XYZ file of C-alpha atoms in Angstrom:
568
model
C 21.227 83.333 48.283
C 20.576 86.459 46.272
C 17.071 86.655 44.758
C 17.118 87.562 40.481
C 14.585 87.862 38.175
C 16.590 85.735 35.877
C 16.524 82.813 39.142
C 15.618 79.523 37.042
C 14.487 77.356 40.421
C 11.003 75.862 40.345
C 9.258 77.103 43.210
C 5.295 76.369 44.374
C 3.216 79.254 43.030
C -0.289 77.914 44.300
C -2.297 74.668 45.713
C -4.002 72.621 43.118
C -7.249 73.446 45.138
C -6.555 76.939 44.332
C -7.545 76.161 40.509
C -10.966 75.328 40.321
C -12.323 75.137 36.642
C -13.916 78.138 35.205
C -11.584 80.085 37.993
C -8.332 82.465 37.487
C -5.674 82.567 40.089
C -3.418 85.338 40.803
C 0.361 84.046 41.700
C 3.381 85.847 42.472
C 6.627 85.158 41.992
C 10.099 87.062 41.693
C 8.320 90.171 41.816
C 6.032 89.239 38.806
C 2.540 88.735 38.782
C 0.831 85.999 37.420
C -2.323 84.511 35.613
C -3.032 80.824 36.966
C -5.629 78.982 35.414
C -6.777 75.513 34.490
C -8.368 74.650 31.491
C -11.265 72.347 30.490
C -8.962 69.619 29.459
C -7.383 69.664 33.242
C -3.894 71.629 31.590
C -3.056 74.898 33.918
C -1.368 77.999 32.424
C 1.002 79.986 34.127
C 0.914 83.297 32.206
C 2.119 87.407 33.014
C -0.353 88.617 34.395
C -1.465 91.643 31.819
C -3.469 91.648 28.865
C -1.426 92.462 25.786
C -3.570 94.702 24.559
C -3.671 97.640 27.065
C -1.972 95.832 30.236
C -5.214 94.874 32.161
C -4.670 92.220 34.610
C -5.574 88.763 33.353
C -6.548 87.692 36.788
C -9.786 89.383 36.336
C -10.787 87.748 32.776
C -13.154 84.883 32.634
C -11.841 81.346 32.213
C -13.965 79.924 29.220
C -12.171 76.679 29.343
C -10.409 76.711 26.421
C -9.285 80.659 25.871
C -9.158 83.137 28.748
C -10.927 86.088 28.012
C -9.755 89.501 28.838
C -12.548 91.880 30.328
C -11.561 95.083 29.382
C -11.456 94.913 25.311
C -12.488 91.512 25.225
C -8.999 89.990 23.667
C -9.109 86.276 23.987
C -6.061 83.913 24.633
C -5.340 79.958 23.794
C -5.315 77.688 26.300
C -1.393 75.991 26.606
C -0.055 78.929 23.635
C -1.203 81.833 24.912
C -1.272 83.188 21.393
C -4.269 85.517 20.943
C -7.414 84.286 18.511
C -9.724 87.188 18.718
C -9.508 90.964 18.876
C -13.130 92.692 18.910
C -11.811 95.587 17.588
C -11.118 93.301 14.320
C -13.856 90.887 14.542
C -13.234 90.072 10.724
C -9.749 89.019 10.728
C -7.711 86.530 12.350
C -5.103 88.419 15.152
C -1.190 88.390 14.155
C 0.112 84.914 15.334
C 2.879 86.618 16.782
C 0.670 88.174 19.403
C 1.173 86.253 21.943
C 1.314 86.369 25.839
C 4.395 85.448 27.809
C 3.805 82.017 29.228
C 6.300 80.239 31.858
C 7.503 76.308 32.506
C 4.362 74.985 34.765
C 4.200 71.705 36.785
C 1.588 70.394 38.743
C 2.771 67.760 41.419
C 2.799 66.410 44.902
C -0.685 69.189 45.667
C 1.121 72.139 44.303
C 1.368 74.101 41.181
C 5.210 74.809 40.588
C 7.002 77.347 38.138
C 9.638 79.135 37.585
C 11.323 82.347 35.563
C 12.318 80.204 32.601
C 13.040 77.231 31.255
C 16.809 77.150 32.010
C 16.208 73.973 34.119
C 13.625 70.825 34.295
C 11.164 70.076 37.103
C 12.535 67.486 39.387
C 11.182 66.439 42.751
C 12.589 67.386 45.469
C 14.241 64.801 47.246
C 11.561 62.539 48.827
C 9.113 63.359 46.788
C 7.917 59.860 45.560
C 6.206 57.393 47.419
C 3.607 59.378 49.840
C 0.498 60.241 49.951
C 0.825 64.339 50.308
C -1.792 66.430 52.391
C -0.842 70.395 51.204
C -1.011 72.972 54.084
C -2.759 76.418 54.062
C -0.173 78.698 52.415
C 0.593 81.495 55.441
C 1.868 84.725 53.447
C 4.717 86.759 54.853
C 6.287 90.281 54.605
C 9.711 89.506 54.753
C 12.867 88.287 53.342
C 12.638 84.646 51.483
C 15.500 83.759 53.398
C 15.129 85.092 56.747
C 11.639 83.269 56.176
C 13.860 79.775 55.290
C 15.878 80.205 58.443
C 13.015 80.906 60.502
C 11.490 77.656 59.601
C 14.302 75.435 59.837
C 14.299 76.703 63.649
C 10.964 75.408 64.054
C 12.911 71.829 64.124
C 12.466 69.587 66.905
C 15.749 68.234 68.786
C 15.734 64.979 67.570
C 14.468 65.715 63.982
C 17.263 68.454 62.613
C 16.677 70.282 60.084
C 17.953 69.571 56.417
C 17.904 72.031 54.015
C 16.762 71.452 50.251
C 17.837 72.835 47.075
C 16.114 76.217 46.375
C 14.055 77.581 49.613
C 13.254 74.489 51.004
C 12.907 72.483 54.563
C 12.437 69.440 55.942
C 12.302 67.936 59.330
C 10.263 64.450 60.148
C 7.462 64.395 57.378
C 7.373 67.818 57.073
C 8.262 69.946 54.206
C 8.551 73.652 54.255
C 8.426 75.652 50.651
C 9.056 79.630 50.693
C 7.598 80.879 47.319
C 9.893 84.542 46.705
C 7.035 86.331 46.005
C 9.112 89.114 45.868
C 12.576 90.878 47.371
C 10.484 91.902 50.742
C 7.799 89.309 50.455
C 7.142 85.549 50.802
C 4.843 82.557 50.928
C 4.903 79.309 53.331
C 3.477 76.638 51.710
C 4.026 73.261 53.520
C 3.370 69.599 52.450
C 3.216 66.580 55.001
C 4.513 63.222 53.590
C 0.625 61.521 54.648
C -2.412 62.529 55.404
C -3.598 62.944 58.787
C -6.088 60.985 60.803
C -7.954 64.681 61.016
C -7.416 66.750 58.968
C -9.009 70.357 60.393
C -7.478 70.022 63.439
C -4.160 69.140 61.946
C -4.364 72.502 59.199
C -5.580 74.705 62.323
C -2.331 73.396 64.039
C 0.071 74.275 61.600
C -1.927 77.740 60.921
C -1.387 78.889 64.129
C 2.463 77.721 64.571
C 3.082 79.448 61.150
C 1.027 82.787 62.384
C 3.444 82.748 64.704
C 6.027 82.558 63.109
C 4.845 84.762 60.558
C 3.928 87.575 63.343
C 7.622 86.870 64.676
C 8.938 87.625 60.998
C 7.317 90.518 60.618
C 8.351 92.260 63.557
C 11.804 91.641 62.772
C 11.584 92.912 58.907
C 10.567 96.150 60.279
C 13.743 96.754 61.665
C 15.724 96.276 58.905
C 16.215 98.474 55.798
C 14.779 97.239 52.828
C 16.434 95.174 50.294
C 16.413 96.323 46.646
C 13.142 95.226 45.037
C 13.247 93.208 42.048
C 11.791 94.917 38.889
C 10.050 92.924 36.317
C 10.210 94.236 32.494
C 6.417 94.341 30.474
C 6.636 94.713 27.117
C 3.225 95.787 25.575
C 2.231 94.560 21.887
C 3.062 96.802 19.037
C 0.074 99.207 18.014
C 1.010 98.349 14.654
C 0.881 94.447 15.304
C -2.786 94.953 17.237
C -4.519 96.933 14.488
C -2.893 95.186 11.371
C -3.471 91.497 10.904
C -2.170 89.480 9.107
C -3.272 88.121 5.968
C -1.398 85.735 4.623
C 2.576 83.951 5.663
C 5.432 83.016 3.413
C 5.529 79.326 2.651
C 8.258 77.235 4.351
C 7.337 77.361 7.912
C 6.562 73.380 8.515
C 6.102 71.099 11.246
C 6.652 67.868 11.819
C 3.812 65.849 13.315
C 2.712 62.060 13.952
C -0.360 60.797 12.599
C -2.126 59.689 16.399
C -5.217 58.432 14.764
C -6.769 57.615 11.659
C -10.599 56.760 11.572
C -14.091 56.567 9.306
C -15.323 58.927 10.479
C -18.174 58.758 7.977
C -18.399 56.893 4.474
C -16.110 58.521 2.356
C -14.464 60.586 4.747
C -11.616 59.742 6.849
C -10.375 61.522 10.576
C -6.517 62.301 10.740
C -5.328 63.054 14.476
C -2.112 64.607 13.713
C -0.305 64.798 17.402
C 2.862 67.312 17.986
C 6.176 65.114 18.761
C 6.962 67.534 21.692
C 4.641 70.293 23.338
C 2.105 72.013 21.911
C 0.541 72.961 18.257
C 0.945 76.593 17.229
C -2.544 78.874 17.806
C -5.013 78.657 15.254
C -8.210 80.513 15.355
C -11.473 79.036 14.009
C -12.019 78.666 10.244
C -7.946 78.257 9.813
C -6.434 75.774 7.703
C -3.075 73.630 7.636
C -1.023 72.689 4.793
C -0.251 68.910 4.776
C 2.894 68.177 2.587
C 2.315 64.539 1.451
C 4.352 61.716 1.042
C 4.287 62.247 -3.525
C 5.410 65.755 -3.048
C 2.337 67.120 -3.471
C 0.243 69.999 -1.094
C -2.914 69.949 0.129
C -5.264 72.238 2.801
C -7.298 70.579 5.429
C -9.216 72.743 7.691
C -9.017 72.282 11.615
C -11.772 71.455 13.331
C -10.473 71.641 17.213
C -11.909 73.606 19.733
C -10.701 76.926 21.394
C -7.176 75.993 23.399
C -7.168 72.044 22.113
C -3.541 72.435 21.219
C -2.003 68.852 21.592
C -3.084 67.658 18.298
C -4.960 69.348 15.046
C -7.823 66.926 13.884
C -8.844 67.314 10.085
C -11.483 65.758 7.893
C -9.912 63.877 4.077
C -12.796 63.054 1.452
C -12.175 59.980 -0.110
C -12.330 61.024 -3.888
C -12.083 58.341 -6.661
C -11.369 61.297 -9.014
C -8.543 62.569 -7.065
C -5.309 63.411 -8.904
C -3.561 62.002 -6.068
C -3.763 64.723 -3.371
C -5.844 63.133 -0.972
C -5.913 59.694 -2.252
C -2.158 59.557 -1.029
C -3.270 60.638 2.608
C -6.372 58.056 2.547
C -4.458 55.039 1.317
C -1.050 55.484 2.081
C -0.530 57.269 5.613
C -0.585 54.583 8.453
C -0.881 55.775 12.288
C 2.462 56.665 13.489
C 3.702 58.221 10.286
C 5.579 61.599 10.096
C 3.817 64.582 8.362
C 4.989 68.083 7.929
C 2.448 70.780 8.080
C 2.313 74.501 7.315
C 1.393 76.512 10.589
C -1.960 77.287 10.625
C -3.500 80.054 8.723
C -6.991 81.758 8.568
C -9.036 83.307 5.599
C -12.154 82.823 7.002
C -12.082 84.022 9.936
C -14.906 83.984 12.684
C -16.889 87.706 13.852
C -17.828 86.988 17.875
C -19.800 90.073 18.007
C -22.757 88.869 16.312
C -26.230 88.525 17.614
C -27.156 85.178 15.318
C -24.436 83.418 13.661
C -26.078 80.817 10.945
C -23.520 77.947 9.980
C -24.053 76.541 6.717
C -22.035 72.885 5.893
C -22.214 70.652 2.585
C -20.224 67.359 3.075
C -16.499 67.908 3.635
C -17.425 71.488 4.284
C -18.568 70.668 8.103
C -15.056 70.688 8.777
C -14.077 74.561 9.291
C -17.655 75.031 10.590
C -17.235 72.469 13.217
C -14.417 74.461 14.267
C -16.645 77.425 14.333
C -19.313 75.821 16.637
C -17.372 74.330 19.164
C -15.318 78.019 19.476
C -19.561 79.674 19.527
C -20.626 76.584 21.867
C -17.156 77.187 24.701
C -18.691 81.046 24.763
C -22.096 80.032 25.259
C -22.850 82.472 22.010
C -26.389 81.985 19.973
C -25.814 80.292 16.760
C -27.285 77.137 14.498
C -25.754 74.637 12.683
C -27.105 73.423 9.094
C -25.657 70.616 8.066
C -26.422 68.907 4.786
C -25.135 65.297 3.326
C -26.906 62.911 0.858
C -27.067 60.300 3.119
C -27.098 59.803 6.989
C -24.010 57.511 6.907
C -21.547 60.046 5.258
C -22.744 62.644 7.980
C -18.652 63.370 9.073
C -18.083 63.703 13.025
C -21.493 63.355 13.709
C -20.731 62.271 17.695
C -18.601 65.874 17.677
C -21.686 67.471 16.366
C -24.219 65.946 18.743
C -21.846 66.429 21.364
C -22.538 70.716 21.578
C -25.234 72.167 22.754
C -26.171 74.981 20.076
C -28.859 74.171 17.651
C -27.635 71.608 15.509
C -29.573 70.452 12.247
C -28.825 67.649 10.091
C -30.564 67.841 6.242
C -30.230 64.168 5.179
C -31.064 63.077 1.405
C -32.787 66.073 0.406
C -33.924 67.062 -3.189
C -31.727 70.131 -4.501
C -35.217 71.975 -4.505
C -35.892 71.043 -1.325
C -32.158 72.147 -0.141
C -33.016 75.820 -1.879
C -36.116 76.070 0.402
C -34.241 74.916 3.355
C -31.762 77.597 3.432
C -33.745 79.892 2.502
C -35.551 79.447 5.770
C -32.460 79.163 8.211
C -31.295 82.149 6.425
C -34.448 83.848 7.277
C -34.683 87.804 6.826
C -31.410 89.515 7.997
C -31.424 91.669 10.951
C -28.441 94.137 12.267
C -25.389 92.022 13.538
C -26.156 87.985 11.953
C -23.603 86.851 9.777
C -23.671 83.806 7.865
C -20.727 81.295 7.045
C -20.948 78.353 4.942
C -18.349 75.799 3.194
C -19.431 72.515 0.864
C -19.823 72.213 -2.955
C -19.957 75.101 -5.185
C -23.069 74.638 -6.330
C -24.187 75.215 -2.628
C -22.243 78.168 -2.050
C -24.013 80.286 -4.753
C -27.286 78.864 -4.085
C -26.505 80.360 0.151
C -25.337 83.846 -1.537
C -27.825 84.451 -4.007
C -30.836 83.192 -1.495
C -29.343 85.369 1.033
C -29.075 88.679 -0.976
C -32.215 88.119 -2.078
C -33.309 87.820 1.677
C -31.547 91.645 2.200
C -28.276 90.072 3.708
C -25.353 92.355 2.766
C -22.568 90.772 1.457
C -20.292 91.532 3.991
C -22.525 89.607 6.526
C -22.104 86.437 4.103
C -18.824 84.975 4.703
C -17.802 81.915 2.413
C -15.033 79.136 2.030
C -14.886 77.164 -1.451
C -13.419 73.663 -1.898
C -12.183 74.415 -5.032
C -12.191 77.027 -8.046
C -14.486 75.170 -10.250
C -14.579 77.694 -13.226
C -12.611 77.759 -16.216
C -9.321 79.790 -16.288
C -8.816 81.886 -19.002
C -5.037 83.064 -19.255
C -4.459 83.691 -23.136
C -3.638 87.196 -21.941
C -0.277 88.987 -22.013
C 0.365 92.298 -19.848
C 2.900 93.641 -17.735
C 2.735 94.022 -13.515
C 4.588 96.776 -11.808
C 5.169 95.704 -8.156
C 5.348 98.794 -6.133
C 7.931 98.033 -3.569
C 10.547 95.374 -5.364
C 10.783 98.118 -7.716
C 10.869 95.515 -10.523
C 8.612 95.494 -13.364
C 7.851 92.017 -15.211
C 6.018 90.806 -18.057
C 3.207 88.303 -17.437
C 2.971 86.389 -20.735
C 0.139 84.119 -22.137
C -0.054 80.645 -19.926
C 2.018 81.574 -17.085
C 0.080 83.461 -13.589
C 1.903 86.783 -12.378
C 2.549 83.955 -8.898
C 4.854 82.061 -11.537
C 6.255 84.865 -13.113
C 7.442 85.902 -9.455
C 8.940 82.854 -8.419
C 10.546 82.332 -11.774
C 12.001 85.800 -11.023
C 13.632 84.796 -7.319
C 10.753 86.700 -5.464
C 9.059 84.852 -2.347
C 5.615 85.245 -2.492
C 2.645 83.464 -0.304
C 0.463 81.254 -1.550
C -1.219 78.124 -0.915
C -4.232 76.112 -2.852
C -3.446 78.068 -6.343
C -6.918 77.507 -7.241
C -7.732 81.300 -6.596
C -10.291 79.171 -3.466
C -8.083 80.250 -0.151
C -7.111 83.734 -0.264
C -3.369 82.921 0.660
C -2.483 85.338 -2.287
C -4.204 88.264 -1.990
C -2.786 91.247 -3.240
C -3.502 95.008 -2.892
C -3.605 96.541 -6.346
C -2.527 100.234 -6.755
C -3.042 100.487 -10.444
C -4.597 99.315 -13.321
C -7.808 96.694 -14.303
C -8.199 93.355 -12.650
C -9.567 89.991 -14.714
C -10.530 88.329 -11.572
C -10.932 84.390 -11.882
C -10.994 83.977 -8.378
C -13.924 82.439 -6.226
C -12.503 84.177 -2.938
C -13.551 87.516 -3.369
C -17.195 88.794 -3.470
C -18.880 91.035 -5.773
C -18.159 94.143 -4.071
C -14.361 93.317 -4.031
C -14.215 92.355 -7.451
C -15.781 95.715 -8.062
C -13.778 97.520 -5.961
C -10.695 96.552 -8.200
C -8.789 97.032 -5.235
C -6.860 93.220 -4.815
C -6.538 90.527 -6.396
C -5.795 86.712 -6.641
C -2.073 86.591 -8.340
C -2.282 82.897 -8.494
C -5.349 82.971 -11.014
C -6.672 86.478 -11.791
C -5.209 88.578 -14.601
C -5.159 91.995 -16.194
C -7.372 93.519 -18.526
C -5.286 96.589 -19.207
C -2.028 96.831 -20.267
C -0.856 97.093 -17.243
C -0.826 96.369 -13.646
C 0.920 97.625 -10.296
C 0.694 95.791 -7.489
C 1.783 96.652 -3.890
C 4.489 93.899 -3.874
């Protein structure tokens, strides 16, 4: 049997004792190297073992539970993706989704943790597997051949008990099982399994040890005398430069999902929980603040914000207001959706994004707006990072996820029923002055969102330290004007004419563009503007990027001068 890095045979990589929680293991297998670790929620990742970023070995990153943290630049990793959510070099925008470690097929069975080089064929169990009660042995590591390791063992059989050789590099005689992991051309690892568990158990393990020392010492001796075989050589590919220092801002539309609806609860008066499960593996990385596009079952599109935890990739779980004045948006997903319905979703996206560097992070929630902020406190909560919670409702029983919320262990306050004067003085206070590195976020009714802004630049906050997410453009749109846009790199120049947005003057002109809530609310659209005067209409940007004049909201905003060019 000739070793490849291309070999698709699941072979044990550790013990399950080896993966305490909180812990990262170092495996080894065809010559690569490998980051082991178990998550909170009991899944284990088999990853390479190098940071992205500048190649750092992942081995020696902390284990937060849900993301594993790298320790030289800090990058941060999804439990079960391995997709990165955080780059402290960028703490203002969500990472490139397609920044993402390479992960491989991981089974945990029978004591051990098994993998293998790719997915080219399923775990089964090897034959005998079922049935028994299995006691792992202490893994005795070896420098020498995988096979010459397999041969040695299957001389270790008694008379009467011959040996019989298993698929892959694998043993058996009596009830006992024999596993050489190929940790590489020159290199191997016994790991052994016995079909019970002993009477005693030390004296059994210090048994085997010392046979297998034995045989290992034997082993080595011999290996010396032999040339070496050709090592096997592992490709690492490193992330772009361009892909780490440019995020992304926004996807084209058309990526969906499919997804069953798991659950659907109250979860407060008014507002109802979705579960909504993937039909096979995992849920793509999202990062905290990041929304999904539901496509309902009347045609239309609506945004829902996530409000998982870091690495809890097995289902998204979103918040729907009950709204007697909905135009049919939401009122479709509250009254007609059933548990075990099919969805499709967008893949998640993120325009308000999470900083992780600061020194107080205030969270400010109206209603419905707890929903991205949740998100936000149970990412700040997994990292043990100082923040506070704010949460107001008019009344205790439409206080959404309020078991979630009691469940962390930052500083969580509920405002129930106050007076809108009362509310004013209440932020004002969690506000409090602003100091070097706080940043504020806050989501719920409009009303609240410029009552949080102006209270905290009066307070000295700078704007960029007040981050913001609106439900909804609530101010009239003015689009009597008529003017021309220029876009820079189609080369095409169109004319934007009185009720039409320059996003359906695009589309009616075969162009693909992003977009999402066309409210001018998300951000999906923004666009870098090279030339010319915006209108803005939006209620995404802040003052100082209105004033910049430097992008702009195509799906509401507008042109005050003749003309406009646009780096489309």
């Amino acid at each position: 049997m000739t070793l490849t890095l291309s070999d698709p045979t699941w072979y044990p990589i550790a013990s399950s004792d080896d993966l305490p929680f909180r812990h990262v293991y170092q495996g080894q297998l065809l010559g690569r190297e490998l980051a082991v670790w178990r998550a909170d929620d009991g899944n284990v990742n088999v990853w390479e073992n190098r940071c992205l970023h500048r190649g750092v070995r992942l081995s020696i990153g902390v284990n937060e539970g849900g993301e594993l943290k790298c320790q030289y630049h800090g990058w941060r990793y999804a439990n079960r993706s391995a997709g990165c959510t955080y780059i402290p070099a960028h703490p203002a925008d969500a990472p490139a989704r397609r920044i993402q470690n390479k992960t491989y097929p991981v089974r945990e069975a029978y004591g051990l943790v098994w993998s293998a080089a790719n997915d080219d064929q399923p775990f089964r169990p090897f034959p005998g597997a079922e049935g028994h009660d299995w006691f792992a042995l202490r893994p005795i590591p070896v420098n020498a051949e995988p096979e010459d390791v397999l041969a040695a063992l299957a001389r270790l059989a008694p008379d009467d008990q011959p040996a019989d050789l298993l698929p892959g590099l694998a043993v058996r005689f009596g009830g006992t099982y024999y596993f050489v992991q190929p940790v590489a051309a020159d290199r191997a690892v016994i790991r052994g399994l016995l079909a019970d568990k002993p009477a005693d158990e030390r004296a059994t393990l210090r048994h085997y040890s010392e046979t297998l020392s034995r045989l290992r010492d034997r082993l080595e001796r011999a290996a010396k005398k032999k040339p070496a075989p050709e090592p096997l050589k592992p490709a690492f590919e490193k992330v772009s430069a361009e892909l780490s220092t440019m995020p992304e801002i926004a996807v084209p539309k058309g990526n969906t999902i499919t997804v069953v609806v798991k659950r659907k609860w109250t979860s407060a008066d008014g507002v109802i929980g979705f579960e909504l499960a993937a039909r096979d593996g995992h849920l793509p990385t999202f990062q905290p603040g990041a929304h999904i596009d539901v496509h309902l079952p009347n045609g239309m599109t609506r945004q829902y914000s996530i409000t998982n935890g870091p690495g809890d990739l097995m289902s998204y779980v979103i918040g729907v207001k009950q709204e007697s004045a909905s135009t049919g948006g939401s009122k479709v997903l509250v009254e007609t959706v059933r548990e075990g319905d099919l969805l499709s979703i967008s893949e998640p996206r993120n325009n308000f994004p999470l900083r992780r560097d600061a020194t107080r992070t205030v969270l400010i929630a109206g209603g419905i707006g707890i929903t991205p902020l949740l998100s936000m406190a149970r990412f700040l909560d997994k990292s043990s990072l100082n923040y506070e919670l704010h949460y107001f409702t008019r009344a205790g029983e439409t206080t959404a996820f309020r078991s979630e919320l009691e469940a962390l262990h930052g500083k969580v306050v509920f405002h129930t029923g106050l007076p809108r004067a009362e509310i004013a003085t209440t932020i004002a206070s969690a506000l409090g002055q602003w100091s070097m590195a706080q940043h504020v976020y806050v989501c719920g009714p409009g009303a609240m969102l410029e009552t949080v802004r102006d209270t905290a630049a009066a307070q000295g906050w700078p704007e960029e330290a007040v981050h913001f997410e609106y439900f909804k453009n609530d101010k009239p749109i003015d689009n009597s004007s008529a003017f021309d846009v220029e876009l820079a790199r189609s080369a095409m120049t169109l004319h934007v004419p009185s009720g039409k947005t320059i996003l359906e003057v695009m589309r009616d002109n075969g162009l693909s563009v992003p977009s999402s809530c066309e409210q001018g609310a998300c951000g999906t659209c923004l666009t870098t503007v090279i030339e010319g005067e915006v209108d803005h209409q939006d209620v995404y940007l802040n003052r100082s990027e209105k004033a910049s004049n430097t992008c702009m909201m195509t799906c509401v905003s507008r042109a005050k001068s003749p003309r406009l060019v646009l780096d489309i």
